[in-house]
Amino acid sequence: PHHFSRFSSSYRIIHDETPEEYHSLVIPFLGQRPKDLAWVDNILLGKAETDRIIFSDQDPNIGFTLVLDFRWDGRFLQSMHILGLVPHPGLTCLRDLRSEHIPLLKRMLCEGRSRIIDHYAKVRPVMEQESVNDEASPKPAVPPNQGLSRTGESALKENQILAYFHYPPTFYRLHVHYAHVDAACEHGTRVGRAHLLYDVIQNLELDGDYYAKRIIPVYLQTDGDMLKALQNGSSHSEHIVPSTEVTDQTK
């Protein structure tokens, strides 16, 4: 029985979150269950993960910090996953973005990718097949730009970096995900979960209040407290989808 339950499918639903629900249900729900985001501030202030930060600008309007995601050890660029953290405490998620944030977003898209490329310029990532013989002896996490061999060719190109938001996010402090296209599917890029940074910019250029006004479909676990809060105050129809994928989204 134990192994049956371990591998049985979990279920999630796709819920159409309205702006009204976000303000009347989601925000109060998050306020009742605050998460400790001191770790984000410590990274932004240079007090933590300093060996994993590859760029930081604390400008209150267009600043951001690039830091290796804790799940990536920095060894293989094909598995790259980097977070772009925004220092503005008032920006928590996609819903908060307005037309005045377009300069920040454009900088995160263009300069964010170029900073990552420059950081790994002329560096060839260790190929996974090259390390097969070493798998028996686990290696510690490798700081950025180490564990990589140098070559005369560019190791990373702009069209290999996918930049996107999650909604709902794992934590409510605005951040962009930068993932290698070969690894993006491992970092939550399913339809409806990931919102491409390029698309977000274009939507805000068309309507500065786009994300404040639109209905956003969200994946929620059927046994999650957030879904219960939404269902108690909502009459929207929903449909259930089976999934065995590991999720890190807010319950």
PDB file of C-alpha atoms in Angstrom:
ATOM      1  CA  PRO A   1       0.000   0.000   0.000  1.00  0.00           C
ATOM      2  CA  HIS A   2       2.823   2.402   0.809  1.00  0.00           C
ATOM      3  CA  HIS A   3       4.385   2.245  -2.644  1.00  0.00           C
ATOM      4  CA  PHE A   4       0.978   2.623  -4.306  1.00  0.00           C
ATOM      5  CA  SER A   5       0.302   5.874  -2.473  1.00  0.00           C
ATOM      6  CA  ARG A   6       3.810   7.093  -3.157  1.00  0.00           C
ATOM      7  CA  PHE A   7       3.403   6.858  -6.937  1.00  0.00           C
ATOM      8  CA  SER A   8      -0.293   7.670  -7.268  1.00  0.00           C
ATOM      9  CA  SER A   9      -1.212  10.809  -9.168  1.00  0.00           C
ATOM     10  CA  SER A  10      -1.895  13.994  -7.283  1.00  0.00           C
ATOM     11  CA  TYR A  11      -4.486  16.379  -8.657  1.00  0.00           C
ATOM     12  CA  ARG A  12      -4.612  20.061  -9.355  1.00  0.00           C
ATOM     13  CA  ILE A  13      -7.276  22.303 -10.786  1.00  0.00           C
ATOM     14  CA  ILE A  14      -7.061  25.244 -13.141  1.00  0.00           C
ATOM     15  CA  HIS A  15      -8.827  28.131 -11.451  1.00  0.00           C
ATOM     16  CA  ASP A  16      -9.629  31.387 -13.245  1.00  0.00           C
ATOM     17  CA  GLU A  17      -8.476  34.011 -10.754  1.00  0.00           C
ATOM     18  CA  THR A  18     -10.251  37.340 -11.196  1.00  0.00           C
ATOM     19  CA  PRO A  19      -8.799  40.691 -10.080  1.00  0.00           C
ATOM     20  CA  GLU A  20     -11.558  40.883  -7.480  1.00  0.00           C
ATOM     21  CA  GLU A  21     -10.602  37.491  -6.059  1.00  0.00           C
ATOM     22  CA  TYR A  22      -6.964  38.497  -5.921  1.00  0.00           C
ATOM     23  CA  HIS A  23      -7.741  41.560  -3.798  1.00  0.00           C
ATOM     24  CA  SER A  24     -10.544  40.130  -1.650  1.00  0.00           C
ATOM     25  CA  LEU A  25      -9.312  36.549  -1.179  1.00  0.00           C
ATOM     26  CA  VAL A  26      -5.690  36.000  -2.220  1.00  0.00           C
ATOM     27  CA  ILE A  27      -4.102  39.024  -0.533  1.00  0.00           C
ATOM     28  CA  PRO A  28      -5.897  38.384   2.807  1.00  0.00           C
ATOM     29  CA  PHE A  29      -4.961  34.677   2.566  1.00  0.00           C
ATOM     30  CA  LEU A  30      -1.288  35.551   2.078  1.00  0.00           C
ATOM     31  CA  GLY A  31      -1.478  38.058   4.929  1.00  0.00           C
ATOM     32  CA  GLN A  32      -2.712  35.338   7.278  1.00  0.00           C
ATOM     33  CA  ARG A  33       0.178  33.052   6.315  1.00  0.00           C
ATOM     34  CA  PRO A  34       3.183  35.331   5.831  1.00  0.00           C
ATOM     35  CA  LYS A  35       6.433  33.754   4.678  1.00  0.00           C
ATOM     36  CA  ASP A  36       9.814  34.811   5.989  1.00  0.00           C
ATOM     37  CA  LEU A  37      11.475  36.600   3.069  1.00  0.00           C
ATOM     38  CA  ALA A  38      14.509  37.759   5.042  1.00  0.00           C
ATOM     39  CA  TRP A  39      16.629  35.484   2.855  1.00  0.00           C
ATOM     40  CA  VAL A  40      15.675  37.609  -0.177  1.00  0.00           C
ATOM     41  CA  ASP A  41      16.697  40.823   1.585  1.00  0.00           C
ATOM     42  CA  ASN A  42      19.952  39.227   2.733  1.00  0.00           C
ATOM     43  CA  ILE A  43      20.827  38.354  -0.865  1.00  0.00           C
ATOM     44  CA  LEU A  44      19.874  41.811  -2.120  1.00  0.00           C
ATOM     45  CA  LEU A  45      21.962  43.444   0.614  1.00  0.00           C
ATOM     46  CA  GLY A  46      24.955  41.227  -0.082  1.00  0.00           C
ATOM     47  CA  LYS A  47      24.749  39.481   3.287  1.00  0.00           C
ATOM     48  CA  ALA A  48      24.116  35.982   1.931  1.00  0.00           C
ATOM     49  CA  GLU A  49      24.905  33.815  -1.100  1.00  0.00           C
ATOM     50  CA  THR A  50      27.625  36.273  -2.118  1.00  0.00           C
ATOM     51  CA  ASP A  51      29.555  33.572  -3.971  1.00  0.00           C
ATOM     52  CA  ARG A  52      26.461  32.841  -6.080  1.00  0.00           C
ATOM     53  CA  ILE A  53      25.613  36.424  -7.061  1.00  0.00           C
ATOM     54  CA  ILE A  54      26.725  37.326 -10.581  1.00  0.00           C
ATOM     55  CA  PHE A  55      25.293  40.855 -10.798  1.00  0.00           C
ATOM     56  CA  SER A  56      23.660  43.355  -8.455  1.00  0.00           C
ATOM     57  CA  ASP A  57      22.278  46.872  -8.844  1.00  0.00           C
ATOM     58  CA  GLN A  58      20.228  48.356  -6.003  1.00  0.00           C
ATOM     59  CA  ASP A  59      18.668  51.197  -8.007  1.00  0.00           C
ATOM     60  CA  PRO A  60      15.147  51.518  -6.488  1.00  0.00           C
ATOM     61  CA  ASN A  61      13.510  51.911  -9.893  1.00  0.00           C
ATOM     62  CA  ILE A  62      15.389  49.697 -12.346  1.00  0.00           C
ATOM     63  CA  GLY A  63      17.761  47.688 -10.144  1.00  0.00           C
ATOM     64  CA  PHE A  64      17.881  43.917  -9.773  1.00  0.00           C
ATOM     65  CA  THR A  65      20.185  41.139  -8.577  1.00  0.00           C
ATOM     66  CA  LEU A  66      21.109  37.960 -10.446  1.00  0.00           C
ATOM     67  CA  VAL A  67      21.754  34.959  -8.207  1.00  0.00           C
ATOM     68  CA  LEU A  68      22.065  31.248  -8.928  1.00  0.00           C
ATOM     69  CA  ASP A  69      18.939  29.376  -7.894  1.00  0.00           C
ATOM     70  CA  PHE A  70      19.614  27.084  -4.932  1.00  0.00           C
ATOM     71  CA  ARG A  71      18.678  24.044  -7.044  1.00  0.00           C
ATOM     72  CA  TRP A  72      21.482  24.684  -9.554  1.00  0.00           C
ATOM     73  CA  ASP A  73      25.035  23.878  -8.465  1.00  0.00           C
ATOM     74  CA  GLY A  74      26.607  25.893 -11.292  1.00  0.00           C
ATOM     75  CA  ARG A  75      28.260  22.902 -12.949  1.00  0.00           C
ATOM     76  CA  PHE A  76      26.332  22.535 -16.222  1.00  0.00           C
ATOM     77  CA  LEU A  77      25.034  25.489 -18.220  1.00  0.00           C
ATOM     78  CA  GLN A  78      22.499  23.156 -19.820  1.00  0.00           C
ATOM     79  CA  SER A  79      20.872  22.981 -16.372  1.00  0.00           C
ATOM     80  CA  MET A  80      21.147  26.724 -15.718  1.00  0.00           C
ATOM     81  CA  HIS A  81      18.555  28.330 -13.471  1.00  0.00           C
ATOM     82  CA  ILE A  82      19.147  31.882 -12.233  1.00  0.00           C
ATOM     83  CA  LEU A  83      16.821  34.231 -10.355  1.00  0.00           C
ATOM     84  CA  GLY A  84      16.513  37.953 -10.993  1.00  0.00           C
ATOM     85  CA  LEU A  85      15.439  39.490  -7.665  1.00  0.00           C
ATOM     86  CA  VAL A  86      13.862  42.958  -7.566  1.00  0.00           C
ATOM     87  CA  PRO A  87      14.693  45.087  -4.479  1.00  0.00           C
ATOM     88  CA  HIS A  88      11.419  47.069  -4.526  1.00  0.00           C
ATOM     89  CA  PRO A  89       9.435  45.571  -1.583  1.00  0.00           C
ATOM     90  CA  GLY A  90       6.144  46.817  -3.038  1.00  0.00           C
ATOM     91  CA  LEU A  91       6.433  44.573  -6.092  1.00  0.00           C
ATOM     92  CA  THR A  92       5.346  41.074  -5.148  1.00  0.00           C
ATOM     93  CA  CYS A  93       4.073  39.377  -8.301  1.00  0.00           C
ATOM     94  CA  LEU A  94       2.725  39.739 -11.832  1.00  0.00           C
ATOM     95  CA  ARG A  95      -0.439  41.441 -10.541  1.00  0.00           C
ATOM     96  CA  ASP A  96       1.572  44.445  -9.282  1.00  0.00           C
ATOM     97  CA  LEU A  97       3.174  45.300 -12.625  1.00  0.00           C
ATOM     98  CA  ARG A  98       2.108  48.498 -14.411  1.00  0.00           C
ATOM     99  CA  SER A  99       3.314  50.549 -17.369  1.00  0.00           C
ATOM    100  CA  GLU A 100       5.790  52.447 -15.160  1.00  0.00           C
ATOM    101  CA  HIS A 101       7.651  49.182 -14.585  1.00  0.00           C
ATOM    102  CA  ILE A 102       8.362  48.600 -18.281  1.00  0.00           C
ATOM    103  CA  PRO A 103      11.878  50.164 -18.083  1.00  0.00           C
ATOM    104  CA  LEU A 104      12.747  47.752 -15.255  1.00  0.00           C
ATOM    105  CA  LEU A 105      11.364  44.771 -17.150  1.00  0.00           C
ATOM    106  CA  LYS A 106      13.136  45.692 -20.375  1.00  0.00           C
ATOM    107  CA  ARG A 107      16.391  46.018 -18.485  1.00  0.00           C
ATOM    108  CA  MET A 108      15.860  42.647 -16.824  1.00  0.00           C
ATOM    109  CA  LEU A 109      15.183  41.070 -20.213  1.00  0.00           C
ATOM    110  CA  CYS A 110      18.040  42.646 -22.160  1.00  0.00           C
ATOM    111  CA  GLU A 111      20.723  43.390 -19.591  1.00  0.00           C
ATOM    112  CA  GLY A 112      19.804  40.409 -17.449  1.00  0.00           C
ATOM    113  CA  ARG A 113      20.536  38.004 -20.283  1.00  0.00           C
ATOM    114  CA  SER A 114      23.623  39.904 -21.428  1.00  0.00           C
ATOM    115  CA  ARG A 115      25.043  39.897 -17.867  1.00  0.00           C
ATOM    116  CA  ILE A 116      24.576  36.142 -17.688  1.00  0.00           C
ATOM    117  CA  ILE A 117      26.185  35.682 -21.104  1.00  0.00           C
ATOM    118  CA  ASP A 118      29.111  37.945 -20.196  1.00  0.00           C
ATOM    119  CA  HIS A 119      29.613  36.096 -16.937  1.00  0.00           C
ATOM    120  CA  TYR A 120      30.004  32.818 -18.764  1.00  0.00           C
ATOM    121  CA  ALA A 121      31.668  34.295 -21.866  1.00  0.00           C
ATOM    122  CA  LYS A 122      34.229  32.043 -23.528  1.00  0.00           C
ATOM    123  CA  VAL A 123      33.486  29.321 -21.026  1.00  0.00           C
ATOM    124  CA  ARG A 124      32.386  25.870 -22.155  1.00  0.00           C
ATOM    125  CA  PRO A 125      30.101  24.084 -19.700  1.00  0.00           C
ATOM    126  CA  VAL A 126      31.141  20.635 -18.588  1.00  0.00           C
ATOM    127  CA  MET A 127      29.021  18.237 -20.628  1.00  0.00           C
ATOM    128  CA  GLU A 128      27.022  15.753 -18.604  1.00  0.00           C
ATOM    129  CA  GLN A 129      28.506  12.804 -20.483  1.00  0.00           C
ATOM    130  CA  GLU A 130      31.974  14.036 -19.540  1.00  0.00           C
ATOM    131  CA  SER A 131      31.188  13.546 -15.870  1.00  0.00           C
ATOM    132  CA  VAL A 132      29.623  10.083 -16.061  1.00  0.00           C
ATOM    133  CA  ASN A 133      32.738   8.472 -14.613  1.00  0.00           C
ATOM    134  CA  ASP A 134      32.698  10.943 -11.743  1.00  0.00           C
ATOM    135  CA  GLU A 135      29.127  10.325 -10.609  1.00  0.00           C
ATOM    136  CA  ALA A 136      30.250   7.803  -7.990  1.00  0.00           C
ATOM    137  CA  SER A 137      32.007  10.565  -6.085  1.00  0.00           C
ATOM    138  CA  PRO A 138      29.531  13.409  -5.428  1.00  0.00           C
ATOM    139  CA  LYS A 139      30.910  16.911  -5.800  1.00  0.00           C
ATOM    140  CA  PRO A 140      30.033  19.925  -3.678  1.00  0.00           C
ATOM    141  CA  ALA A 141      28.188  22.885  -5.160  1.00  0.00           C
ATOM    142  CA  VAL A 142      30.422  24.817  -7.524  1.00  0.00           C
ATOM    143  CA  PRO A 143      30.551  28.620  -7.308  1.00  0.00           C
ATOM    144  CA  PRO A 144      29.732  30.544 -10.517  1.00  0.00           C
ATOM    145  CA  ASN A 145      32.331  30.301 -13.269  1.00  0.00           C
ATOM    146  CA  GLN A 146      34.158  27.366 -11.672  1.00  0.00           C
ATOM    147  CA  GLY A 147      34.096  23.725 -12.687  1.00  0.00           C
ATOM    148  CA  LEU A 148      33.956  24.933 -16.302  1.00  0.00           C
ATOM    149  CA  SER A 149      36.685  24.616 -18.908  1.00  0.00           C
ATOM    150  CA  ARG A 150      37.741  27.503 -21.129  1.00  0.00           C
ATOM    151  CA  THR A 151      37.514  27.550 -24.896  1.00  0.00           C
ATOM    152  CA  GLY A 152      37.554  30.137 -27.655  1.00  0.00           C
ATOM    153  CA  GLU A 153      33.818  29.962 -28.320  1.00  0.00           C
ATOM    154  CA  SER A 154      30.932  31.611 -26.538  1.00  0.00           C
ATOM    155  CA  ALA A 155      29.410  29.167 -24.054  1.00  0.00           C
ATOM    156  CA  LEU A 156      25.948  30.714 -23.941  1.00  0.00           C
ATOM    157  CA  LYS A 157      23.786  32.640 -26.405  1.00  0.00           C
ATOM    158  CA  GLU A 158      20.829  34.958 -25.896  1.00  0.00           C
ATOM    159  CA  ASN A 159      18.458  32.624 -27.723  1.00  0.00           C
ATOM    160  CA  GLN A 160      19.298  29.876 -25.230  1.00  0.00           C
ATOM    161  CA  ILE A 161      18.037  31.840 -22.218  1.00  0.00           C
ATOM    162  CA  LEU A 162      14.344  31.752 -21.376  1.00  0.00           C
ATOM    163  CA  ALA A 163      13.186  34.597 -19.081  1.00  0.00           C
ATOM    164  CA  TYR A 164       9.799  34.267 -17.402  1.00  0.00           C
ATOM    165  CA  PHE A 165       7.617  34.833 -14.339  1.00  0.00           C
ATOM    166  CA  HIS A 166       5.683  32.199 -12.423  1.00  0.00           C
ATOM    167  CA  TYR A 167       2.106  32.928 -11.431  1.00  0.00           C
ATOM    168  CA  PRO A 168       1.330  32.201  -8.753  1.00  0.00           C
ATOM    169  CA  PRO A 169       4.945  32.591  -7.664  1.00  0.00           C
ATOM    170  CA  THR A 170       6.745  30.360  -5.193  1.00  0.00           C
ATOM    171  CA  PHE A 171       7.336  33.411  -2.981  1.00  0.00           C
ATOM    172  CA  TYR A 172       5.683  36.812  -3.193  1.00  0.00           C
ATOM    173  CA  ARG A 173       8.622  39.068  -3.949  1.00  0.00           C
ATOM    174  CA  LEU A 174       8.951  39.975  -7.615  1.00  0.00           C
ATOM    175  CA  HIS A 175      11.516  37.826  -9.397  1.00  0.00           C
ATOM    176  CA  VAL A 176      12.302  36.615 -12.900  1.00  0.00           C
ATOM    177  CA  HIS A 177      13.492  33.118 -13.764  1.00  0.00           C
ATOM    178  CA  TYR A 178      16.324  32.731 -16.274  1.00  0.00           C
ATOM    179  CA  ALA A 179      16.655  29.142 -17.478  1.00  0.00           C
ATOM    180  CA  HIS A 180      18.575  27.403 -20.233  1.00  0.00           C
ATOM    181  CA  VAL A 181      16.143  26.244 -22.927  1.00  0.00           C
ATOM    182  CA  ASP A 182      17.310  22.657 -22.416  1.00  0.00           C
ATOM    183  CA  ALA A 183      16.364  22.810 -18.733  1.00  0.00           C
ATOM    184  CA  ALA A 184      13.340  25.108 -18.846  1.00  0.00           C
ATOM    185  CA  CYS A 185      10.825  22.255 -18.746  1.00  0.00           C
ATOM    186  CA  GLU A 186      12.286  21.209 -15.387  1.00  0.00           C
ATOM    187  CA  HIS A 187      11.642  24.614 -13.837  1.00  0.00           C
ATOM    188  CA  GLY A 188       7.877  25.049 -14.175  1.00  0.00           C
ATOM    189  CA  THR A 189       7.341  26.328 -17.721  1.00  0.00           C
ATOM    190  CA  ARG A 190       4.013  24.600 -18.275  1.00  0.00           C
ATOM    191  CA  VAL A 191       1.316  26.607 -20.071  1.00  0.00           C
ATOM    192  CA  GLY A 192      -0.538  28.810 -17.600  1.00  0.00           C
ATOM    193  CA  ARG A 193       2.217  28.639 -14.990  1.00  0.00           C
ATOM    194  CA  ALA A 194       4.986  30.523 -16.797  1.00  0.00           C
ATOM    195  CA  HIS A 195       4.569  33.998 -18.320  1.00  0.00           C
ATOM    196  CA  LEU A 196       7.365  34.987 -20.686  1.00  0.00           C
ATOM    197  CA  LEU A 197       9.018  38.270 -19.740  1.00  0.00           C
ATOM    198  CA  TYR A 198       8.879  39.397 -23.376  1.00  0.00           C
ATOM    199  CA  ASP A 199       5.106  38.824 -23.460  1.00  0.00           C
ATOM    200  CA  VAL A 200       4.623  40.622 -20.140  1.00  0.00           C
ATOM    201  CA  ILE A 201       6.400  43.702 -21.511  1.00  0.00           C
ATOM    202  CA  GLN A 202       4.297  43.694 -24.683  1.00  0.00           C
ATOM    203  CA  ASN A 203       1.055  43.282 -22.729  1.00  0.00           C
ATOM    204  CA  LEU A 204       1.907  46.254 -20.499  1.00  0.00           C
ATOM    205  CA  GLU A 205       2.787  48.333 -23.552  1.00  0.00           C
ATOM    206  CA  LEU A 206      -0.683  47.602 -24.939  1.00  0.00           C
ATOM    207  CA  ASP A 207      -2.396  48.264 -21.606  1.00  0.00           C
ATOM    208  CA  GLY A 208      -0.528  49.589 -18.580  1.00  0.00           C
ATOM    209  CA  ASP A 209      -3.038  47.937 -16.224  1.00  0.00           C
ATOM    210  CA  TYR A 210      -3.158  44.644 -18.111  1.00  0.00           C
ATOM    211  CA  TYR A 211      -2.316  42.366 -15.170  1.00  0.00           C
ATOM    212  CA  ALA A 212      -4.408  44.376 -12.740  1.00  0.00           C
ATOM    213  CA  LYS A 213      -7.512  43.808 -14.877  1.00  0.00           C
ATOM    214  CA  ARG A 214      -7.233  40.407 -16.494  1.00  0.00           C
ATOM    215  CA  ILE A 215      -8.432  37.005 -15.352  1.00  0.00           C
ATOM    216  CA  ILE A 216      -5.380  34.782 -14.830  1.00  0.00           C
ATOM    217  CA  PRO A 217      -5.719  30.977 -14.867  1.00  0.00           C
ATOM    218  CA  VAL A 218      -3.737  29.426 -12.008  1.00  0.00           C
ATOM    219  CA  TYR A 219      -2.811  25.836 -11.141  1.00  0.00           C
ATOM    220  CA  LEU A 220      -3.712  24.945  -7.564  1.00  0.00           C
ATOM    221  CA  GLN A 221      -3.486  21.672  -5.668  1.00  0.00           C
ATOM    222  CA  THR A 222      -6.813  20.112  -4.763  1.00  0.00           C
ATOM    223  CA  ASP A 223      -5.746  19.654  -1.140  1.00  0.00           C
ATOM    224  CA  GLY A 224      -4.282  23.152  -0.821  1.00  0.00           C
ATOM    225  CA  ASP A 225      -5.504  25.853   1.548  1.00  0.00           C
ATOM    226  CA  MET A 226      -5.399  28.569  -1.116  1.00  0.00           C
ATOM    227  CA  LEU A 227      -7.838  26.631  -3.287  1.00  0.00           C
ATOM    228  CA  LYS A 228     -10.167  26.208  -0.321  1.00  0.00           C
ATOM    229  CA  ALA A 229     -10.065  29.953   0.316  1.00  0.00           C
ATOM    230  CA  LEU A 230     -10.857  30.679  -3.326  1.00  0.00           C
ATOM    231  CA  GLN A 231     -13.636  28.106  -3.528  1.00  0.00           C
ATOM    232  CA  ASN A 232     -15.298  29.440  -0.392  1.00  0.00           C
ATOM    233  CA  GLY A 233     -15.580  32.867  -1.943  1.00  0.00           C
ATOM    234  CA  SER A 234     -15.944  32.038  -5.633  1.00  0.00           C
ATOM    235  CA  SER A 235     -18.588  30.663  -7.974  1.00  0.00           C
ATOM    236  CA  HIS A 236     -16.224  30.145 -10.924  1.00  0.00           C
ATOM    237  CA  SER A 237     -16.156  26.786 -12.650  1.00  0.00           C
ATOM    238  CA  GLU A 238     -12.963  24.773 -12.517  1.00  0.00           C
ATOM    239  CA  HIS A 239     -11.661  21.564 -14.037  1.00  0.00           C
ATOM    240  CA  ILE A 240      -9.338  19.008 -12.536  1.00  0.00           C
ATOM    241  CA  VAL A 241      -6.157  17.825 -14.212  1.00  0.00           C
ATOM    242  CA  PRO A 242      -4.096  14.844 -12.987  1.00  0.00           C
ATOM    243  CA  SER A 243      -0.394  15.344 -12.483  1.00  0.00           C
ATOM    244  CA  THR A 244       2.568  13.537 -11.010  1.00  0.00           C
ATOM    245  CA  GLU A 245       4.860  16.542 -11.524  1.00  0.00           C
ATOM    246  CA  VAL A 246       6.582  17.900  -8.430  1.00  0.00           C
ATOM    247  CA  THR A 247       5.275  21.388  -7.734  1.00  0.00           C
ATOM    248  CA  ASP A 248       6.686  24.254  -5.707  1.00  0.00           C
ATOM    249  CA  GLN A 249       3.755  26.597  -5.989  1.00  0.00           C
ATOM    250  CA  THR A 250       1.931  28.089  -3.047  1.00  0.00           C
ATOM    251  CA  LYS A 251      -0.763  25.834  -1.730  1.00  0.00           C
TER     252      LYS A 251
END
